[in-house]
Amino acid sequence: NRVQRTFGVCGADLKEFAAPGTVTTPTGGTGAFDATARYIGWCEGFGELFFTDGKTYRVLNMVTSAVIEWKATTSGRIPQGCKLLERWRGRAVLARGTDDPHNWHMSAQGDFENWDTNPATLVPTQAIDGNDAEMGMFPDIPNTLIPATRERLYVGCDHTIQLIYGDPLV
């Protein structure tokens, strides 16, 4: 049976809205985010919820209801300071980083914790950064990621709309 759960961010805390009028805080959900963040990006991936506030990355394990730090488990690292997050083609897609706002980043396909863009053996499902891809970085700063179809990821930028068509490495 499917169970629907509702979550929200209030200040710096992640909250779960259970039964009517019941609000709980998952383990690790208190102070999980920057209280001054104007936007929290999130996506679902492989039974977990992934979050970014532009400063920190968090994962909510839906089985244990625990919030932990989202970090790379490979030799690569999650690009720092990204404000935008979406799931597309089995990858976590991050964009609008503080230090490199025109760049975009994708985790390895099927593994949101694999950010190794230079593995010993190159494979089409590995992690990739925009500055390493044939299409390159965005010409202006992205404001939204729209995973429209399996083949199309639209990117709404300050002055343009960009399209990533098909997986950049497949």
GROMACS .gro file of N, CA and C in nm:
model
  510
    1ASN      N    1   0.083  -0.119   0.000
    1ASN     CA    2   0.000   0.000   0.000
    1ASN      C    3   0.087   0.125   0.000
    2ARG      N    4   0.044   0.224  -0.070
    2ARG     CA    5   0.116   0.349  -0.078
    2ARG      C    6   0.077   0.439   0.039
    3VAL      N    7   0.178   0.499   0.102
    3VAL     CA    8   0.155   0.593   0.211
    3VAL      C    9   0.203   0.729   0.165
    4GLN      N   10   0.116   0.826   0.171
    4GLN     CA   11   0.152   0.962   0.131
    4GLN      C   12   0.195   1.040   0.254
    5ARG      N   13   0.312   1.105   0.245
    5ARG     CA   14   0.365   1.183   0.356
    5ARG      C   15   0.390   1.325   0.307
    6THR      N   16   0.369   1.421   0.395
    6THR     CA   17   0.386   1.562   0.359
    6THR      C   18   0.492   1.625   0.447
    7PHE      N   19   0.588   1.693   0.382
    7PHE     CA   20   0.697   1.759   0.454
    7PHE      C   21   0.702   1.905   0.415
    8GLY      N   22   0.759   1.985   0.502
    8GLY     CA   23   0.778   2.126   0.473
    8GLY      C   24   0.894   2.179   0.555
    9VAL      N   25   0.946   2.293   0.512
    9VAL     CA   26   1.054   2.358   0.586
    9VAL      C   27   0.997   2.482   0.652
   10CYS      N   28   1.023   2.492   0.781
   10CYS     CA   29   0.977   2.607   0.859
   10CYS      C   30   1.098   2.667   0.928
   11GLY      N   31   1.140   2.785   0.882
   11GLY     CA   32   1.262   2.844   0.936
   11GLY      C   33   1.380   2.757   0.894
   12ALA      N   34   1.449   2.700   0.991
   12ALA     CA   35   1.563   2.613   0.964
   12ALA      C   36   1.529   2.466   0.983
   13ASP      N   37   1.404   2.435   1.013
   13ASP     CA   38   1.365   2.300   1.050
   13ASP      C   39   1.283   2.229   0.941
   14LEU      N   40   1.308   2.099   0.927
   14LEU     CA   41   1.226   2.015   0.841
   14LEU      C   42   1.114   1.957   0.926
   15LYS      N   43   0.992   1.969   0.879
   15LYS     CA   44   0.875   1.923   0.954
   15LYS      C   45   0.796   1.823   0.871
   16GLU      N   46   0.730   1.730   0.940
   16GLU     CA   47   0.638   1.639   0.875
   16GLU      C   48   0.499   1.668   0.927
   17PHE      N   49   0.405   1.681   0.833
   17PHE     CA   50   0.266   1.707   0.867
   17PHE      C   51   0.193   1.574   0.854
   18ALA      N   52   0.171   1.510   0.969
   18ALA     CA   53   0.113   1.376   0.970
   18ALA      C   54  -0.039   1.385   0.970
   19ALA      N   55  -0.101   1.338   1.074
   19ALA     CA   56  -0.247   1.345   1.086
   19ALA      C   57  -0.288   1.492   1.096
   20PRO      N   58  -0.412   1.523   1.065
   20PRO     CA   59  -0.456   1.662   1.073
   20PRO      C   60  -0.421   1.724   1.209
   21GLY      N   61  -0.350   1.835   1.202
   21GLY     CA   62  -0.312   1.907   1.324
   21GLY      C   63  -0.189   1.851   1.393
   22THR      N   64  -0.125   1.748   1.336
   22THR     CA   65  -0.007   1.689   1.396
   22THR      C   66   0.117   1.725   1.315
   23VAL      N   67   0.212   1.791   1.380
   23VAL     CA   68   0.337   1.829   1.315
   23VAL      C   69   0.451   1.769   1.397
   24THR      N   70   0.540   1.695   1.328
   24THR     CA   71   0.655   1.635   1.395
   24THR      C   72   0.783   1.680   1.325
   25THR      N   73   0.894   1.663   1.395
   25THR     CA   74   1.025   1.693   1.338
   25THR      C   75   1.104   1.564   1.329
   26PRO      N   76   1.144   1.524   1.206
   26PRO     CA   77   1.226   1.403   1.194
   26PRO      C   78   1.357   1.418   1.270
   27THR      N   79   1.416   1.307   1.308
   27THR     CA   80   1.547   1.308   1.374
   27THR      C   81   1.646   1.382   1.285
   28GLY      N   82   1.715   1.481   1.341
   28GLY     CA   83   1.810   1.561   1.264
   28GLY      C   84   1.746   1.673   1.186
   29GLY      N   85   1.614   1.687   1.195
   29GLY     CA   86   1.544   1.790   1.118
   29GLY      C   87   1.549   1.928   1.180
   30THR      N   88   1.579   1.937   1.310
   30THR     CA   89   1.589   2.067   1.376
   30THR      C   90   1.720   2.134   1.334
   31GLY      N   91   1.710   2.253   1.279
   31GLY     CA   92   1.828   2.328   1.236
   31GLY      C   93   1.898   2.267   1.115
   32ALA      N   94   1.827   2.189   1.036
   32ALA     CA   95   1.887   2.123   0.921
   32ALA      C   96   1.925   2.219   0.809
   33PHE      N   97   1.860   2.335   0.805
   33PHE     CA   98   1.882   2.430   0.697
   33PHE      C   99   1.921   2.568   0.748
   34ASP      N  100   1.969   2.650   0.658
   34ASP     CA  101   2.001   2.789   0.689
   34ASP      C  102   1.870   2.865   0.700
   35ALA      N  103   1.845   2.923   0.816
   35ALA     CA  104   1.719   2.994   0.839
   35ALA      C  105   1.702   3.116   0.749
   36THR      N  106   1.811   3.167   0.690
   36THR     CA  107   1.801   3.284   0.603
   36THR      C  108   1.786   3.246   0.456
   37ALA      N  109   1.787   3.116   0.426
   37ALA     CA  110   1.773   3.071   0.286
   37ALA      C  111   1.639   3.115   0.232
   38ARG      N  112   1.640   3.170   0.111
   38ARG     CA  113   1.516   3.216   0.050
   38ARG      C  114   1.448   3.107  -0.031
   39TYR      N  115   1.522   2.999  -0.059
   39TYR     CA  116   1.467   2.891  -0.141
   39TYR      C  117   1.530   2.759  -0.098
   40ILE      N  118   1.450   2.656  -0.088
   40ILE     CA  119   1.498   2.522  -0.059
   40ILE      C  120   1.467   2.436  -0.181
   41GLY      N  121   1.570   2.385  -0.246
   41GLY     CA  122   1.551   2.294  -0.358
   41GLY      C  123   1.545   2.152  -0.305
   42TRP      N  124   1.462   2.069  -0.368
   42TRP     CA  125   1.450   1.931  -0.322
   42TRP      C  126   1.407   1.842  -0.438
   43CYS      N  127   1.434   1.714  -0.422
   43CYS     CA  128   1.385   1.615  -0.517
   43CYS      C  129   1.384   1.479  -0.448
   44GLU      N  130   1.307   1.388  -0.505
   44GLU     CA  131   1.302   1.250  -0.455
   44GLU      C  132   1.398   1.167  -0.538
   45GLY      N  133   1.465   1.076  -0.471
   45GLY     CA  134   1.553   0.985  -0.543
   45GLY      C  135   1.573   0.857  -0.468
   46PHE      N  136   1.528   0.747  -0.526
   46PHE     CA  137   1.555   0.615  -0.472
   46PHE      C  138   1.506   0.599  -0.328
   47GLY      N  139   1.385   0.651  -0.303
   47GLY     CA  140   1.323   0.634  -0.171
   47GLY      C  141   1.370   0.732  -0.066
   48GLU      N  142   1.443   0.833  -0.105
   48GLU     CA  143   1.489   0.935  -0.011
   48GLU      C  144   1.456   1.073  -0.067
   49LEU      N  145   1.452   1.173   0.020
   49LEU     CA  146   1.435   1.311  -0.024
   49LEU      C  147   1.569   1.383  -0.007
   50PHE      N  148   1.610   1.454  -0.112
   50PHE     CA  149   1.736   1.526  -0.113
   50PHE      C  150   1.705   1.676  -0.113
   51PHE      N  151   1.783   1.753  -0.037
   51PHE     CA  152   1.757   1.895  -0.020
   51PHE      C  153   1.884   1.978  -0.036
   52THR      N  154   1.868   2.102  -0.083
   52THR     CA  155   1.974   2.201  -0.079
   52THR      C  156   1.914   2.336  -0.043
   53ASP      N  157   1.985   2.413   0.037
   53ASP     CA  158   1.944   2.550   0.067
   53ASP      C  159   2.046   2.650   0.010
   54GLY      N  160   2.138   2.600  -0.071
   54GLY     CA  161   2.242   2.684  -0.129
   54GLY      C  162   2.368   2.687  -0.043
   55LYS      N  163   2.361   2.632   0.076
   55LYS     CA  164   2.479   2.624   0.164
   55LYS      C  165   2.505   2.483   0.212
   56THR      N  166   2.398   2.410   0.243
   56THR     CA  167   2.412   2.275   0.294
   56THR      C  168   2.329   2.179   0.210
   57TYR      N  169   2.368   2.053   0.215
   57TYR     CA  170   2.296   1.947   0.146
   57TYR      C  171   2.250   1.846   0.251
   58ARG      N  172   2.124   1.803   0.241
   58ARG     CA  173   2.067   1.709   0.337
   58ARG      C  174   1.991   1.599   0.263
   59VAL      N  175   1.977   1.484   0.333
   59VAL     CA  176   1.899   1.371   0.283
   59VAL      C  177   1.805   1.328   0.394
   60LEU      N  178   1.680   1.305   0.358
   60LEU     CA  179   1.583   1.248   0.452
   60LEU      C  180   1.561   1.104   0.411
   61ASN      N  181   1.600   1.011   0.499
   61ASN     CA  182   1.575   0.870   0.477
   61ASN      C  183   1.430   0.843   0.513
   62MET      N  184   1.351   0.799   0.418
   62MET     CA  185   1.207   0.782   0.441
   62MET      C  186   1.174   0.661   0.528
   63VAL      N  187   1.266   0.567   0.542
   63VAL     CA  188   1.242   0.450   0.627
   63VAL      C  189   1.267   0.485   0.773
   64THR      N  190   1.382   0.549   0.800
   64THR     CA  191   1.419   0.580   0.938
   64THR      C  192   1.368   0.717   0.984
   65SER      N  193   1.319   0.799   0.889
   65SER     CA  194   1.279   0.938   0.918
   65SER      C  195   1.391   1.016   0.983
   66ALA      N  196   1.513   0.996   0.934
   66ALA     CA  197   1.629   1.068   0.985
   66ALA      C  198   1.687   1.157   0.876
   67VAL      N  199   1.724   1.280   0.916
   67VAL     CA  200   1.787   1.375   0.825
   67VAL      C  201   1.937   1.370   0.850
   68ILE      N  202   2.013   1.347   0.743
   68ILE     CA  203   2.159   1.343   0.755
   68ILE      C  204   2.220   1.430   0.647
   69GLU      N  205   2.350   1.452   0.656
   69GLU     CA  206   2.421   1.528   0.555
   69GLU      C  207   2.427   1.447   0.426
   70TRP      N  208   2.400   1.511   0.314
   70TRP     CA  209   2.414   1.448   0.183
   70TRP      C  210   2.557   1.473   0.139
   71LYS      N  211   2.632   1.367   0.121
   71LYS     CA  212   2.770   1.383   0.080
   71LYS      C  213   2.808   1.275  -0.020
   72ALA      N  214   2.914   1.300  -0.092
   72ALA     CA  215   2.962   1.205  -0.191
   72ALA      C  216   3.025   1.086  -0.122
   73THR      N  217   3.003   0.968  -0.179
   73THR     CA  218   3.064   0.846  -0.126
   73THR      C  219   3.175   0.797  -0.219
   74THR      N  220   3.212   0.880  -0.317
   74THR     CA  221   3.317   0.846  -0.413
   74THR      C  222   3.429   0.949  -0.399
   75SER      N  223   3.528   0.940  -0.487
   75SER     CA  224   3.637   1.036  -0.479
   75SER      C  225   3.595   1.176  -0.525
   76GLY      N  226   3.485   1.187  -0.595
   76GLY     CA  227   3.434   1.319  -0.633
   76GLY      C  228   3.367   1.386  -0.514
   77ARG      N  229   3.325   1.511  -0.532
   77ARG     CA  230   3.254   1.579  -0.425
   77ARG      C  231   3.134   1.654  -0.482
   78ILE      N  232   3.033   1.672  -0.400
   78ILE     CA  233   2.915   1.746  -0.443
   78ILE      C  234   2.955   1.892  -0.465
   79PRO      N  235   2.923   1.950  -0.580
   79PRO     CA  236   2.956   2.090  -0.604
   79PRO      C  237   2.896   2.180  -0.495
   80GLN      N  238   2.974   2.271  -0.444
   80GLN     CA  239   2.932   2.352  -0.330
   80GLN      C  240   2.844   2.469  -0.372
   81GLY      N  241   2.752   2.504  -0.283
   81GLY     CA  242   2.673   2.626  -0.295
   81GLY      C  243   2.565   2.628  -0.400
   82CYS      N  244   2.522   2.514  -0.452
   82CYS     CA  245   2.418   2.514  -0.556
   82CYS      C  246   2.281   2.534  -0.492
   83LYS      N  247   2.199   2.618  -0.557
   83LYS     CA  248   2.066   2.650  -0.505
   83LYS      C  249   1.955   2.572  -0.574
   84LEU      N  250   1.980   2.520  -0.694
   84LEU     CA  251   1.878   2.449  -0.770
   84LEU      C  252   1.907   2.299  -0.769
   85LEU      N  253   1.801   2.220  -0.754
   85LEU     CA  254   1.814   2.075  -0.749
   85LEU      C  255   1.691   2.011  -0.812
   86GLU      N  256   1.713   1.916  -0.901
   86GLU     CA  257   1.606   1.837  -0.961
   86GLU      C  258   1.658   1.697  -0.988
   87ARG      N  259   1.567   1.605  -1.011
   87ARG     CA  260   1.600   1.470  -1.054
   87ARG      C  261   1.565   1.460  -1.202
   88TRP      N  262   1.658   1.405  -1.281
   88TRP     CA  263   1.632   1.387  -1.423
   88TRP      C  264   1.715   1.269  -1.474
   89ARG      N  265   1.652   1.176  -1.540
   89ARG     CA  266   1.718   1.058  -1.597
   89ARG      C  267   1.797   0.979  -1.492
   90GLY      N  268   1.745   0.973  -1.371
   90GLY     CA  269   1.812   0.898  -1.265
   90GLY      C  270   1.934   0.966  -1.208
   91ARG      N  271   1.946   1.096  -1.234
   91ARG     CA  272   2.060   1.175  -1.184
   91ARG      C  273   2.008   1.289  -1.098
   92ALA      N  274   2.087   1.328  -0.998
   92ALA     CA  275   2.061   1.453  -0.928
   92ALA      C  276   2.126   1.563  -1.012
   93VAL      N  277   2.051   1.668  -1.041
   93VAL     CA  278   2.102   1.780  -1.120
   93VAL      C  279   2.109   1.902  -1.028
   94LEU      N  280   2.226   1.960  -1.016
   94LEU     CA  281   2.248   2.081  -0.937
   94LEU      C  282   2.291   2.195  -1.027
   95ALA      N  283   2.248   2.317  -0.994
   95ALA     CA  284   2.287   2.433  -1.073
   95ALA      C  285   2.283   2.558  -0.986
   96ARG      N  286   2.333   2.666  -1.042
   96ARG     CA  287   2.338   2.797  -0.979
   96ARG      C  288   2.422   2.796  -0.851
   97GLY      N  289   2.545   2.752  -0.866
   97GLY     CA  290   2.638   2.753  -0.754
   97GLY      C  291   2.684   2.895  -0.723
   98THR      N  292   2.722   2.917  -0.602
   98THR     CA  293   2.765   3.050  -0.557
   98THR      C  294   2.889   3.097  -0.632
   99ASP      N  295   2.989   3.010  -0.644
   99ASP     CA  296   3.116   3.048  -0.706
   99ASP      C  297   3.117   3.032  -0.858
  100ASP      N  298   3.025   2.954  -0.913
  100ASP     CA  299   3.023   2.925  -1.056
  100ASP      C  300   2.879   2.916  -1.104
  101PRO      N  301   2.804   3.027  -1.103
  101PRO     CA  302   2.659   3.023  -1.125
  101PRO      C  303   2.615   2.978  -1.264
  102HIS      N  304   2.701   2.983  -1.365
  102HIS     CA  305   2.664   2.942  -1.501
  102HIS      C  306   2.680   2.792  -1.524
  103ASN      N  307   2.744   2.725  -1.431
  103ASN     CA  308   2.773   2.583  -1.449
  103ASN      C  309   2.657   2.497  -1.398
  104TRP      N  310   2.651   2.373  -1.444
  104TRP     CA  311   2.554   2.274  -1.398
  104TRP      C  312   2.628   2.145  -1.369
  105HIS      N  313   2.567   2.060  -1.287
  105HIS     CA  314   2.633   1.938  -1.242
  105HIS      C  315   2.530   1.825  -1.235
  106MET      N  316   2.574   1.705  -1.272
  106MET     CA  317   2.487   1.588  -1.263
  106MET      C  318   2.563   1.476  -1.194
  107SER      N  319   2.494   1.410  -1.099
  107SER     CA  320   2.552   1.293  -1.034
  107SER      C  321   2.559   1.179  -1.133
  108ALA      N  322   2.625   1.072  -1.093
  108ALA     CA  323   2.624   0.951  -1.176
  108ALA      C  324   2.480   0.900  -1.186
  109GLN      N  325   2.450   0.838  -1.296
  109GLN     CA  326   2.315   0.787  -1.317
  109GLN      C  327   2.288   0.673  -1.219
  110GLY      N  328   2.178   0.686  -1.145
  110GLY     CA  329   2.140   0.584  -1.049
  110GLY      C  330   2.207   0.594  -0.914
  111ASP      N  331   2.288   0.699  -0.893
  111ASP     CA  332   2.361   0.713  -0.767
  111ASP      C  333   2.381   0.861  -0.732
  112PHE      N  334   2.293   0.915  -0.650
  112PHE     CA  335   2.299   1.057  -0.612
  112PHE      C  336   2.419   1.090  -0.525
  113GLU      N  337   2.492   0.989  -0.479
  113GLU     CA  338   2.609   1.012  -0.394
  113GLU      C  339   2.740   0.993  -0.469
  114ASN      N  340   2.733   0.971  -0.599
  114ASN     CA  341   2.852   0.954  -0.682
  114ASN      C  342   2.871   1.079  -0.767
  115TRP      N  343   2.971   1.159  -0.733
  115TRP     CA  344   3.002   1.284  -0.803
  115TRP      C  345   3.140   1.280  -0.867
  116ASP      N  346   3.191   1.160  -0.890
  116ASP     CA  347   3.324   1.143  -0.949
  116ASP      C  348   3.316   1.168  -1.099
  117THR      N  349   3.365   1.285  -1.142
  117THR     CA  350   3.361   1.321  -1.284
  117THR      C  351   3.483   1.272  -1.360
  118ASN      N  352   3.575   1.209  -1.290
  118ASN     CA  353   3.697   1.160  -1.355
  118ASN      C  354   3.735   1.022  -1.301
  119PRO      N  355   3.647   0.922  -1.319
  119PRO     CA  356   3.680   0.789  -1.267
  119PRO      C  357   3.792   0.724  -1.349
  120ALA      N  358   3.852   0.620  -1.292
  120ALA     CA  359   3.961   0.550  -1.360
  120ALA      C  360   3.916   0.494  -1.495
  121THR      N  361   3.794   0.444  -1.500
  121THR     CA  362   3.736   0.396  -1.625
  121THR      C  363   3.617   0.484  -1.660
  122LEU      N  364   3.625   0.553  -1.774
  122LEU     CA  365   3.518   0.642  -1.815
  122LEU      C  366   3.398   0.560  -1.863
  123VAL      N  367   3.279   0.595  -1.812
  123VAL     CA  368   3.156   0.526  -1.850
  123VAL      C  369   3.048   0.631  -1.879
  124PRO      N  370   2.949   0.599  -1.964
  124PRO     CA  371   2.847   0.696  -2.000
  124PRO      C  372   2.754   0.735  -1.886
  125THR      N  373   2.757   0.661  -1.776
  125THR     CA  374   2.666   0.691  -1.665
  125THR      C  375   2.736   0.767  -1.552
  126GLN      N  376   2.860   0.807  -1.569
  126GLN     CA  377   2.935   0.876  -1.464
  126GLN      C  378   2.883   1.017  -1.442
  127ALA      N  379   2.927   1.079  -1.334
  127ALA     CA  380   2.891   1.218  -1.304
  127ALA      C  381   2.955   1.310  -1.408
  128ILE      N  382   2.893   1.427  -1.428
  128ILE     CA  383   2.945   1.523  -1.527
  128ILE      C  384   2.914   1.665  -1.481
  129ASP      N  385   3.003   1.756  -1.518
  129ASP     CA  386   2.984   1.899  -1.496
  129ASP      C  387   2.967   1.967  -1.631
  130GLY      N  388   2.893   2.076  -1.634
  130GLY     CA  389   2.869   2.148  -1.759
  130GLY      C  390   2.996   2.194  -1.827
  131ASN      N  391   3.095   2.238  -1.749
  131ASN     CA  392   3.218   2.286  -1.811
  131ASN      C  393   3.300   2.173  -1.873
  132ASP      N  394   3.263   2.046  -1.847
  132ASP     CA  395   3.329   1.931  -1.910
  132ASP      C  396   3.245   1.871  -2.022
  133ALA      N  397   3.123   1.918  -2.040
  133ALA     CA  398   3.032   1.862  -2.141
  133ALA      C  399   3.046   1.937  -2.273
  134GLU      N  400   3.008   1.870  -2.380
  134GLU     CA  401   3.015   1.932  -2.512
  134GLU      C  402   2.930   2.058  -2.520
  135MET      N  403   2.812   2.058  -2.458
  135MET     CA  404   2.725   2.175  -2.465
  135MET      C  405   2.775   2.292  -2.380
  136GLY      N  406   2.859   2.265  -2.282
  136GLY     CA  407   2.918   2.370  -2.200
  136GLY      C  408   2.823   2.425  -2.095
  137MET      N  409   2.862   2.538  -2.040
  137MET     CA  410   2.784   2.602  -1.934
  137MET      C  411   2.673   2.687  -1.995
  138PHE      N  412   2.582   2.733  -1.910
  138PHE     CA  413   2.472   2.818  -1.956
  138PHE      C  414   2.524   2.958  -1.984
  139PRO      N  415   2.467   3.026  -2.085
  139PRO     CA  416   2.513   3.161  -2.118
  139PRO      C  417   2.474   3.265  -2.013
  140ASP      N  418   2.370   3.237  -1.937
  140ASP     CA  419   2.335   3.327  -1.826
  140ASP      C  420   2.292   3.241  -1.706
  141ILE      N  421   2.258   3.304  -1.598
  141ILE     CA  422   2.236   3.234  -1.471
  141ILE      C  423   2.102   3.162  -1.468
  142PRO      N  424   2.103   3.030  -1.435
  142PRO     CA  425   1.977   2.955  -1.429
  142PRO      C  426   1.894   2.992  -1.307
  143ASN      N  427   1.762   2.994  -1.326
  143ASN     CA  428   1.668   3.022  -1.218
  143ASN      C  429   1.578   2.904  -1.187
  144THR      N  430   1.565   2.810  -1.282
  144THR     CA  431   1.479   2.694  -1.260
  144THR      C  432   1.523   2.578  -1.349
  145LEU      N  433   1.504   2.458  -1.299
  145LEU     CA  434   1.528   2.336  -1.375
  145LEU      C  435   1.393   2.268  -1.393
  146ILE      N  436   1.360   2.232  -1.518
  146ILE     CA  437   1.229   2.173  -1.546
  146ILE      C  438   1.250   2.040  -1.620
  147PRO      N  439   1.241   1.928  -1.548
  147PRO     CA  440   1.254   1.798  -1.613
  147PRO      C  441   1.124   1.762  -1.684
  148ALA      N  442   1.110   1.807  -1.808
  148ALA     CA  443   0.983   1.794  -1.881
  148ALA      C  444   0.955   1.651  -1.926
  149THR      N  445   1.054   1.586  -1.982
  149THR     CA  446   1.040   1.448  -2.028
  149THR      C  447   1.170   1.374  -2.000
  150ARG      N  448   1.173   1.248  -2.034
  150ARG     CA  449   1.296   1.171  -2.017
  150ARG      C  450   1.408   1.226  -2.104
  151GLU      N  451   1.374   1.286  -2.215
  151GLU     CA  452   1.474   1.339  -2.308
  151GLU      C  453   1.502   1.488  -2.292
  152ARG      N  454   1.415   1.562  -2.225
  152ARG     CA  455   1.428   1.708  -2.222
  152ARG      C  456   1.433   1.763  -2.080
  153LEU      N  457   1.541   1.836  -2.053
  153LEU     CA  458   1.553   1.913  -1.929
  153LEU      C  459   1.562   2.059  -1.970
  154TYR      N  460   1.456   2.134  -1.942
  154TYR     CA  461   1.457   2.277  -1.973
  154TYR      C  462   1.519   2.352  -1.856
  155VAL      N  463   1.592   2.457  -1.889
  155VAL     CA  464   1.656   2.539  -1.788
  155VAL      C  465   1.615   2.683  -1.813
  156GLY      N  466   1.537   2.738  -1.720
  156GLY     CA  467   1.498   2.878  -1.732
  156GLY      C  468   1.607   2.965  -1.672
  157CYS      N  469   1.670   3.044  -1.757
  157CYS     CA  470   1.780   3.131  -1.713
  157CYS      C  471   1.731   3.275  -1.707
  158ASP      N  472   1.818   3.365  -1.667
  158ASP     CA  473   1.782   3.506  -1.653
  158ASP      C  474   1.725   3.565  -1.783
  159HIS      N  475   1.786   3.531  -1.897
  159HIS     CA  476   1.745   3.593  -2.024
  159HIS      C  477   1.716   3.493  -2.135
  160THR      N  478   1.735   3.365  -2.107
  160THR     CA  479   1.715   3.263  -2.210
  160THR      C  480   1.651   3.139  -2.149
  161ILE      N  481   1.606   3.052  -2.237
  161ILE     CA  482   1.563   2.918  -2.197
  161ILE      C  483   1.655   2.821  -2.269
  162GLN      N  484   1.722   2.738  -2.191
  162GLN     CA  485   1.816   2.640  -2.245
  162GLN      C  486   1.751   2.503  -2.243
  163LEU      N  487   1.800   2.414  -2.328
  163LEU     CA  488   1.750   2.278  -2.333
  163LEU      C  489   1.868   2.182  -2.330
  164ILE      N  490   1.863   2.089  -2.236
  164ILE     CA  491   1.955   1.976  -2.238
  164ILE      C  492   1.873   1.861  -2.293
  165TYR      N  493   1.911   1.815  -2.412
  165TYR     CA  494   1.836   1.711  -2.481
  165TYR      C  495   1.915   1.582  -2.476
  166GLY      N  496   1.859   1.481  -2.415
  166GLY     CA  497   1.929   1.356  -2.399
  166GLY      C  498   2.039   1.368  -2.296
  167ASP      N  499   2.077   1.256  -2.242
  167ASP     CA  500   2.180   1.256  -2.138
  167ASP      C  501   2.312   1.305  -2.196
  168PRO      N  502   2.382   1.395  -2.129
  168PRO     CA  503   2.507   1.450  -2.184
  168PRO      C  504   2.617   1.348  -2.206
  169LEU      N  505   2.609   1.232  -2.142
  169LEU     CA  506   2.715   1.132  -2.158
  169LEU      C  507   2.670   1.002  -2.224
  170VAL      N  508   2.542   0.986  -2.247
  170VAL     CA  509   2.493   0.859  -2.302
  170VAL      C  510   2.477   0.870  -2.451
   0.00000   0.00000   0.00000
